[in-house]
PDB file of C-alpha atoms in Angstrom:
ATOM      1  CA  GLU J  14     425.496 188.873 139.559  1.00 63.00           C
ATOM      2  CA  ALA J  15     425.927 188.247 135.752  1.00 78.00           C
ATOM      3  CA  GLY J  16     425.596 184.511 134.927  1.00 91.00           C
ATOM      4  CA  VAL J  17     427.995 182.429 132.996  1.00 95.00           C
ATOM      5  CA  ALA J  18     429.089 183.422 129.442  1.00 96.00           C
ATOM      6  CA  GLN J  19     428.577 181.076 126.542  1.00 96.00           C
ATOM      7  CA  SER J  20     429.462 181.140 122.786  1.00 96.00           C
ATOM      8  CA  PRO J  21     428.358 180.655 120.618  1.00 96.00           C
ATOM      9  CA  ARG J  22     424.969 179.422 121.269  1.00 95.00           C
ATOM     10  CA  TYR J  23     425.080 177.094 118.291  1.00 96.00           C
ATOM     11  CA  LYS J  24     427.659 175.531 116.071  1.00 97.00           C
ATOM     12  CA  ILE J  25     426.996 172.615 112.882  1.00 97.00           C
ATOM     13  CA  ILE J  26     430.187 171.714 111.062  1.00 97.00           C
ATOM     14  CA  GLU J  27     431.009 169.232 108.757  1.00 97.00           C
ATOM     15  CA  LYS J  28     433.694 166.331 110.857  1.00 95.00           C
ATOM     16  CA  ARG J  29     436.940 166.856 110.446  1.00 96.00           C
ATOM     17  CA  GLN J  30     436.884 170.443 110.778  1.00 97.00           C
ATOM     18  CA  SER J  31     437.719 171.673 114.350  1.00 97.00           C
ATOM     19  CA  VAL J  32     435.519 173.989 116.568  1.00 97.00           C
ATOM     20  CA  ALA J  33     436.078 176.410 120.142  1.00 97.00           C
ATOM     21  CA  PHE J  34     433.766 176.514 122.312  1.00 97.00           C
ATOM     22  CA  TRP J  35     434.013 180.112 124.767  1.00 97.00           C
ATOM     23  CA  CYS J  36     432.968 180.282 128.300  1.00 97.00           C
ATOM     24  CA  ASN J  37     432.804 183.329 130.754  1.00 96.00           C
ATOM     25  CA  PRO J  38     432.337 182.016 134.080  1.00 95.00           C
ATOM     26  CA  ILE J  39     430.658 184.551 137.341  1.00 93.00           C
ATOM     27  CA  SER J  40     433.352 186.599 138.456  1.00 91.00           C
ATOM     28  CA  GLY J  41     434.911 185.752 141.158  1.00 88.00           C
ATOM     29  CA  HIS J  42     434.460 182.103 140.627  1.00 90.00           C
ATOM     30  CA  ALA J  43     437.325 179.667 141.455  1.00 88.00           C
ATOM     31  CA  THR J  44     436.171 176.590 139.943  1.00 90.00           C
ATOM     32  CA  LEU J  45     435.353 175.932 136.329  1.00 93.00           C
ATOM     33  CA  TYR J  46     433.502 173.334 134.399  1.00 94.00           C
ATOM     34  CA  TRP J  47     433.246 171.746 130.927  1.00 96.00           C
ATOM     35  CA  TYR J  48     430.218 169.529 130.819  1.00 96.00           C
ATOM     36  CA  GLN J  49     429.559 167.079 127.164  1.00 97.00           C
ATOM     37  CA  GLN J  50     425.610 166.530 127.304  1.00 95.00           C
ATOM     38  CA  ILE J  51     424.825 164.015 124.615  1.00 95.00           C
ATOM     39  CA  LEU J  52     420.608 163.798 124.391  1.00 91.00           C
ATOM     40  CA  GLY J  53     419.183 161.904 126.698  1.00 88.00           C
ATOM     41  CA  GLN J  54     422.050 162.136 129.087  1.00 91.00           C
ATOM     42  CA  GLY J  55     423.222 163.943 131.602  1.00 92.00           C
ATOM     43  CA  PRO J  56     426.196 165.957 132.002  1.00 94.00           C
ATOM     44  CA  LYS J  57     429.567 164.385 131.314  1.00 94.00           C
ATOM     45  CA  LEU J  58     432.393 166.065 132.793  1.00 93.00           C
ATOM     46  CA  LEU J  59     435.408 166.644 130.508  1.00 96.00           C
ATOM     47  CA  ILE J  60     437.812 168.796 132.718  1.00 95.00           C
ATOM     48  CA  GLN J  61     437.151 171.196 135.241  1.00 92.00           C
ATOM     49  CA  PHE J  62     440.038 174.037 136.200  1.00 92.00           C
ATOM     50  CA  GLN J  63     441.023 175.321 139.068  1.00 89.00           C
ATOM     51  CA  ASN J  64     442.337 178.786 138.672  1.00 88.00           C
ATOM     52  CA  ASN J  65     444.763 177.819 136.002  1.00 86.00           C
ATOM     53  CA  GLY J  66     445.055 174.781 136.912  1.00 91.00           C
ATOM     54  CA  VAL J  67     443.660 171.389 135.575  1.00 92.00           C
ATOM     55  CA  VAL J  68     441.789 169.435 138.787  1.00 89.00           C
ATOM     56  CA  ASP J  69     440.631 166.749 137.093  1.00 89.00           C
ATOM     57  CA  ASP J  70     440.935 166.012 132.493  1.00 93.00           C
ATOM     58  CA  SER J  71     440.299 162.163 133.279  1.00 91.00           C
ATOM     59  CA  GLN J  72     436.674 161.581 130.778  1.00 92.00           C
ATOM     60  CA  LEU J  73     438.465 164.570 128.071  1.00 95.00           C
ATOM     61  CA  PRO J  74     439.425 162.748 124.768  1.00 95.00           C
ATOM     62  CA  LYS J  75     442.908 164.085 124.634  1.00 95.00           C
ATOM     63  CA  ASP J  76     443.424 162.997 120.833  1.00 95.00           C
ATOM     64  CA  ARG J  77     440.623 165.445 120.138  1.00 97.00           C
ATOM     65  CA  PHE J  78     439.519 167.736 122.708  1.00 97.00           C
ATOM     66  CA  SER J  79     441.831 170.333 124.238  1.00 97.00           C
ATOM     67  CA  ALA J  80     440.649 173.195 127.217  1.00 97.00           C
ATOM     68  CA  GLU J  81     442.816 176.001 128.487  1.00 95.00           C
ATOM     69  CA  ARG J  82     442.068 178.475 131.161  1.00 94.00           C
ATOM     70  CA  LEU J  83     444.870 180.882 130.512  1.00 82.00           C
ATOM     71  CA  LYS J  84     444.568 183.685 133.297  1.00 86.00           C
ATOM     72  CA  GLY J  85     442.582 181.826 135.057  1.00 84.00           C
ATOM     73  CA  VAL J  86     439.324 183.591 134.194  1.00 91.00           C
ATOM     74  CA  ASP J  87     437.643 182.881 131.541  1.00 94.00           C
ATOM     75  CA  SER J  88     438.005 178.779 129.783  1.00 97.00           C
ATOM     76  CA  THR J  89     438.834 177.864 126.085  1.00 97.00           C
ATOM     77  CA  LEU J  90     437.388 174.427 125.020  1.00 98.00           C
ATOM     78  CA  LYS J  91     438.774 172.850 121.458  1.00 98.00           C
ATOM     79  CA  ILE J  92     437.593 169.522 119.332  1.00 97.00           C
ATOM     80  CA  GLN J  93     440.391 169.043 116.307  1.00 96.00           C
ATOM     81  CA  PRO J  94     438.631 167.428 114.687  1.00 96.00           C
ATOM     82  CA  ALA J  95     435.677 166.508 115.419  1.00 96.00           C
ATOM     83  CA  LYS J  96     433.352 163.387 114.759  1.00 97.00           C
ATOM     84  CA  LEU J  97     429.816 163.072 114.281  1.00 97.00           C
ATOM     85  CA  GLU J  98     429.379 161.670 117.751  1.00 96.00           C
ATOM     86  CA  ASP J  99     431.162 164.494 119.810  1.00 97.00           C
ATOM     87  CA  SER J 100     427.732 165.875 118.808  1.00 97.00           C
ATOM     88  CA  ALA J 101     426.178 167.359 121.707  1.00 97.00           C
ATOM     89  CA  VAL J 102     425.737 170.934 124.032  1.00 96.00           C
ATOM     90  CA  TYR J 103     428.724 171.879 125.630  1.00 97.00           C
ATOM     91  CA  LEU J 104     428.325 173.124 129.560  1.00 96.00           C
ATOM     92  CA  CYS J 105     430.044 175.743 131.242  1.00 96.00           C
ATOM     93  CA  ALA J 106     429.874 175.258 134.680  1.00 94.00           C
ATOM     94  CA  SER J 107     430.844 177.397 137.887  1.00 93.00           C
ATOM     95  CA  THR J 108     431.495 178.193 141.378  1.00 89.00           C
ATOM     96  CA  HIS J 109     432.735 179.887 144.061  1.00 81.00           C
ATOM     97  CA  ARG J 110     435.879 179.039 146.181  1.00 67.00           C
ATOM     98  CA  ASP J 111     433.825 178.730 149.380  1.00 57.00           C
ATOM     99  CA  LEU J 112     430.579 177.119 147.616  1.00 57.00           C
ATOM    100  CA  TYR J 113     432.278 174.758 145.378  1.00 57.00           C
ATOM    101  CA  ASN J 114     429.376 172.437 146.023  1.00 67.00           C
ATOM    102  CA  GLU J 115     426.414 174.772 143.831  1.00 80.00           C
ATOM    103  CA  GLN J 116     427.334 174.921 139.774  1.00 87.00           C
ATOM    104  CA  PHE J 117     426.362 177.573 138.182  1.00 91.00           C
ATOM    105  CA  PHE J 118     425.402 176.808 134.642  1.00 94.00           C
ATOM    106  CA  GLY J 119     425.649 178.874 130.963  1.00 95.00           C
ATOM    107  CA  PRO J 120     423.502 178.425 128.528  1.00 94.00           C
ATOM    108  CA  GLY J 121     425.163 175.997 126.914  1.00 95.00           C
ATOM    109  CA  THR J 122     426.335 175.727 122.857  1.00 96.00           C
ATOM    110  CA  ARG J 123     424.717 173.298 121.119  1.00 96.00           C
ATOM    111  CA  LEU J 124     427.157 170.996 118.608  1.00 97.00           C
ATOM    112  CA  THR J 125     426.670 169.432 115.069  1.00 97.00           C
ATOM    113  CA  VAL J 126     428.590 167.568 114.044  1.00 97.00           C
ATOM    114  CA  LEU J 127     427.597 166.470 110.040  1.00 96.00           C
TER     115      LEU J 127
ATOM    116  CA  GLU D   8     434.144 154.391 138.493  1.00 80.00           C
ATOM    117  CA  ASP D   9     431.517 156.662 140.267  1.00 85.00           C
ATOM    118  CA  LYS D  10     427.790 155.728 139.555  1.00 92.00           C
ATOM    119  CA  VAL D  11     424.950 157.260 139.788  1.00 95.00           C
ATOM    120  CA  VAL D  12     421.516 155.729 138.396  1.00 97.00           C
ATOM    121  CA  GLN D  13     418.182 157.583 138.264  1.00 97.00           C
ATOM    122  CA  SER D  14     414.856 156.075 138.621  1.00 97.00           C
ATOM    123  CA  PRO D  15     412.303 156.105 136.919  1.00 97.00           C
ATOM    124  CA  LEU D  16     413.816 157.007 133.812  1.00 96.00           C
ATOM    125  CA  SER D  17     410.671 158.630 132.758  1.00 96.00           C
ATOM    126  CA  LEU D  18     407.556 160.166 134.302  1.00 96.00           C
ATOM    127  CA  VAL D  19     403.859 161.671 132.865  1.00 97.00           C
ATOM    128  CA  VAL D  20     401.591 163.001 135.604  1.00 97.00           C
ATOM    129  CA  HIS D  21     398.829 164.813 135.733  1.00 97.00           C
ATOM    130  CA  GLU D  22     398.521 168.319 137.742  1.00 97.00           C
ATOM    131  CA  GLY D  23     398.678 167.576 141.118  1.00 97.00           C
ATOM    132  CA  ASP D  24     399.916 164.506 141.731  1.00 97.00           C
ATOM    133  CA  THR D  25     403.115 163.766 143.615  1.00 97.00           C
ATOM    134  CA  VAL D  26     405.777 162.237 142.251  1.00 98.00           C
ATOM    135  CA  THR D  27     408.902 160.584 143.655  1.00 98.00           C
ATOM    136  CA  LEU D  28     411.795 160.389 141.891  1.00 98.00           C
ATOM    137  CA  ASN D  29     414.966 158.202 142.993  1.00 98.00           C
ATOM    138  CA  CYS D  30     418.594 158.600 142.964  1.00 98.00           C
ATOM    139  CA  SER D  31     421.127 155.767 143.906  1.00 97.00           C
ATOM    140  CA  TYR D  32     425.337 155.971 144.084  1.00 96.00           C
ATOM    141  CA  GLU D  33     428.336 154.008 144.254  1.00 93.00           C
ATOM    142  CA  VAL D  34     430.668 156.848 144.605  1.00 88.00           C
ATOM    143  CA  THR D  35     434.441 156.531 146.151  1.00 83.00           C
ATOM    144  CA  ASN D  36     434.969 159.426 148.437  1.00 85.00           C
ATOM    145  CA  PHE D  37     431.239 161.038 148.518  1.00 88.00           C
ATOM    146  CA  ARG D  38     431.389 164.479 149.625  1.00 86.00           C
ATOM    147  CA  SER D  39     427.747 165.633 148.941  1.00 88.00           C
ATOM    148  CA  LEU D  40     424.580 165.209 146.688  1.00 92.00           C
ATOM    149  CA  LEU D  41     423.258 167.762 143.693  1.00 92.00           C
ATOM    150  CA  TRP D  42     419.635 167.898 142.668  1.00 95.00           C
ATOM    151  CA  TYR D  43     419.396 170.133 139.743  1.00 95.00           C
ATOM    152  CA  LYS D  44     416.080 170.716 137.543  1.00 96.00           C
ATOM    153  CA  GLN D  45     416.811 170.940 133.408  1.00 94.00           C
ATOM    154  CA  GLU D  46     414.128 172.978 131.308  1.00 90.00           C
ATOM    155  CA  LYS D  47     415.816 173.244 127.720  1.00 78.00           C
ATOM    156  CA  LYS D  48     418.130 175.118 128.823  1.00 75.00           C
ATOM    157  CA  ALA D  49     421.044 174.976 131.202  1.00 87.00           C
ATOM    158  CA  PRO D  50     420.378 172.908 134.441  1.00 91.00           C
ATOM    159  CA  THR D  51     419.765 174.683 137.983  1.00 92.00           C
ATOM    160  CA  PHE D  52     420.146 174.511 140.895  1.00 90.00           C
ATOM    161  CA  LEU D  53     418.046 172.899 143.659  1.00 94.00           C
ATOM    162  CA  PHE D  54     419.624 171.117 146.215  1.00 92.00           C
ATOM    163  CA  MET D  55     422.675 169.804 147.924  1.00 90.00           C
ATOM    164  CA  LEU D  56     422.604 166.924 150.370  1.00 92.00           C
ATOM    165  CA  THR D  57     425.179 166.176 152.668  1.00 89.00           C
ATOM    166  CA  SER D  58     423.790 164.546 155.928  1.00 86.00           C
ATOM    167  CA  SER D  59     421.879 161.332 155.591  1.00 88.00           C
ATOM    168  CA  GLY D  60     417.794 162.007 157.331  1.00 87.00           C
ATOM    169  CA  ILE D  61     417.449 165.914 156.334  1.00 89.00           C
ATOM    170  CA  GLU D  62     414.969 166.856 154.793  1.00 92.00           C
ATOM    171  CA  LYS D  63     415.639 170.369 152.296  1.00 93.00           C
ATOM    172  CA  LYS D  64     412.404 171.617 151.468  1.00 95.00           C
ATOM    173  CA  SER D  65     411.803 174.518 149.086  1.00 94.00           C
ATOM    174  CA  GLY D  66     408.404 175.080 148.055  1.00 96.00           C
ATOM    175  CA  ARG D  67     406.799 171.845 147.474  1.00 97.00           C
ATOM    176  CA  LEU D  68     409.974 170.594 146.610  1.00 97.00           C
ATOM    177  CA  SER D  69     411.126 168.371 149.094  1.00 97.00           C
ATOM    178  CA  SER D  70     414.417 166.303 149.068  1.00 97.00           C
ATOM    179  CA  ILE D  71     416.545 163.727 151.478  1.00 96.00           C
ATOM    180  CA  LEU D  72     419.122 161.655 151.654  1.00 96.00           C
ATOM    181  CA  ASP D  73     420.138 158.056 153.134  1.00 95.00           C
ATOM    182  CA  LYS D  74     423.896 157.284 153.092  1.00 91.00           C
ATOM    183  CA  LYS D  75     423.493 153.807 154.676  1.00 93.00           C
ATOM    184  CA  GLU D  76     420.987 153.091 151.648  1.00 94.00           C
ATOM    185  CA  LEU D  77     422.806 155.344 149.431  1.00 95.00           C
ATOM    186  CA  SER D  78     420.264 157.135 147.241  1.00 96.00           C
ATOM    187  CA  SER D  79     417.747 160.212 147.468  1.00 97.00           C
ATOM    188  CA  ILE D  80     414.486 161.170 146.633  1.00 97.00           C
ATOM    189  CA  LEU D  81     413.322 164.255 145.345  1.00 98.00           C
ATOM    190  CA  ASN D  82     409.505 164.347 146.068  1.00 98.00           C
ATOM    191  CA  ILE D  83     407.438 167.234 144.471  1.00 98.00           C
ATOM    192  CA  THR D  84     403.416 167.520 145.397  1.00 97.00           C
ATOM    193  CA  ALA D  85     400.838 169.110 143.876  1.00 97.00           C
ATOM    194  CA  THR D  86     402.175 169.239 140.411  1.00 98.00           C
ATOM    195  CA  GLN D  87     402.142 171.984 138.053  1.00 97.00           C
ATOM    196  CA  THR D  88     403.024 172.241 134.722  1.00 97.00           C
ATOM    197  CA  GLY D  89     405.653 173.975 134.988  1.00 96.00           C
ATOM    198  CA  ASP D  90     407.300 171.178 136.273  1.00 97.00           C
ATOM    199  CA  SER D  91     407.655 169.313 133.665  1.00 97.00           C
ATOM    200  CA  ALA D  92     411.654 169.196 133.249  1.00 97.00           C
ATOM    201  CA  ILE D  93     414.114 167.264 133.198  1.00 96.00           C
ATOM    202  CA  TYR D  94     415.705 166.286 136.634  1.00 97.00           C
ATOM    203  CA  LEU D  95     419.416 166.008 137.466  1.00 96.00           C
ATOM    204  CA  CYS D  96     421.253 163.971 140.145  1.00 96.00           C
ATOM    205  CA  ALA D  97     424.507 164.387 140.632  1.00 93.00           C
ATOM    206  CA  VAL D  98     427.157 163.071 143.673  1.00 92.00           C
ATOM    207  CA  GLY D  99     430.164 165.151 144.508  1.00 86.00           C
ATOM    208  CA  ARG D 100     433.431 163.796 144.961  1.00 80.00           C
ATOM    209  CA  GLY D 101     437.259 164.478 146.779  1.00 73.00           C
ATOM    210  CA  GLY D 102     438.531 167.264 147.860  1.00 69.00           C
ATOM    211  CA  SER D 103     438.065 169.339 144.726  1.00 65.00           C
ATOM    212  CA  TYR D 104     434.729 168.540 144.028  1.00 70.00           C
ATOM    213  CA  ILE D 105     434.332 166.108 141.333  1.00 77.00           C
ATOM    214  CA  PRO D 106     430.668 165.653 140.001  1.00 83.00           C
ATOM    215  CA  THR D 107     429.570 162.218 138.220  1.00 90.00           C
ATOM    216  CA  PHE D 108     425.545 163.069 137.034  1.00 93.00           C
ATOM    217  CA  GLY D 109     422.855 160.863 136.689  1.00 95.00           C
ATOM    218  CA  ARG D 110     420.826 160.195 133.003  1.00 95.00           C
ATOM    219  CA  GLY D 111     417.941 161.730 134.613  1.00 96.00           C
ATOM    220  CA  THR D 112     414.233 161.656 134.948  1.00 97.00           C
ATOM    221  CA  SER D 113     412.382 163.287 132.362  1.00 96.00           C
ATOM    222  CA  LEU D 114     408.741 164.502 133.859  1.00 98.00           C
ATOM    223  CA  ILE D 115     405.893 165.665 131.469  1.00 97.00           C
ATOM    224  CA  VAL D 116     402.671 167.010 133.789  1.00 97.00           C
ATOM    225  CA  HIS D 117     399.933 167.370 131.920  1.00 96.00           C
ATOM    226  CA  PRO D 118     396.701 169.814 132.393  1.00 94.00           C
TER     227      PRO D 118
END
């Protein structure tokens, strides 16, 4: 079974630029999560999708972050414009509809904002 | 606001030692507690706990949940250098499992 795919793996941008991350979950996994993990901290949930609907986005900074999962499969997370404090690893995870507690994580995208 | 606190934040031991990692939580509508191991990449699943007092085991690792104390421990016996990692605790709430992670415990095992 192929794992959760993410791209790019690394990205370096200047502050105020825009960036987008892509995630393709495990086939058949209805729930998809985006997390932000700042160095030295645990992952912080940004947004959770169930199919193409948003379950929770209470911690997503909506003035600069947006995410979509239009067809209920892959997803994109965008930051526009980026700030220095957005430097982090962005993790995508997915879960099977019936095993919703066990999350499978992708390799992450390491973002550096200069 | 949901809260998950892990202790200690870091731990340095020698091979063969036994370690105990702690996770305490304050979560509305608790659903489950999960432990993950994170090396230089994405977290990988270790255990899911939903019922108090039932120990989960996998090789040298074991974990148990105490819902009365709102806490869980992860034990690793006869540690090896390959156990060096960050161990994350996550607590899920609600019908759709909305997770909150702790900061993690960084474990370093010296040969």
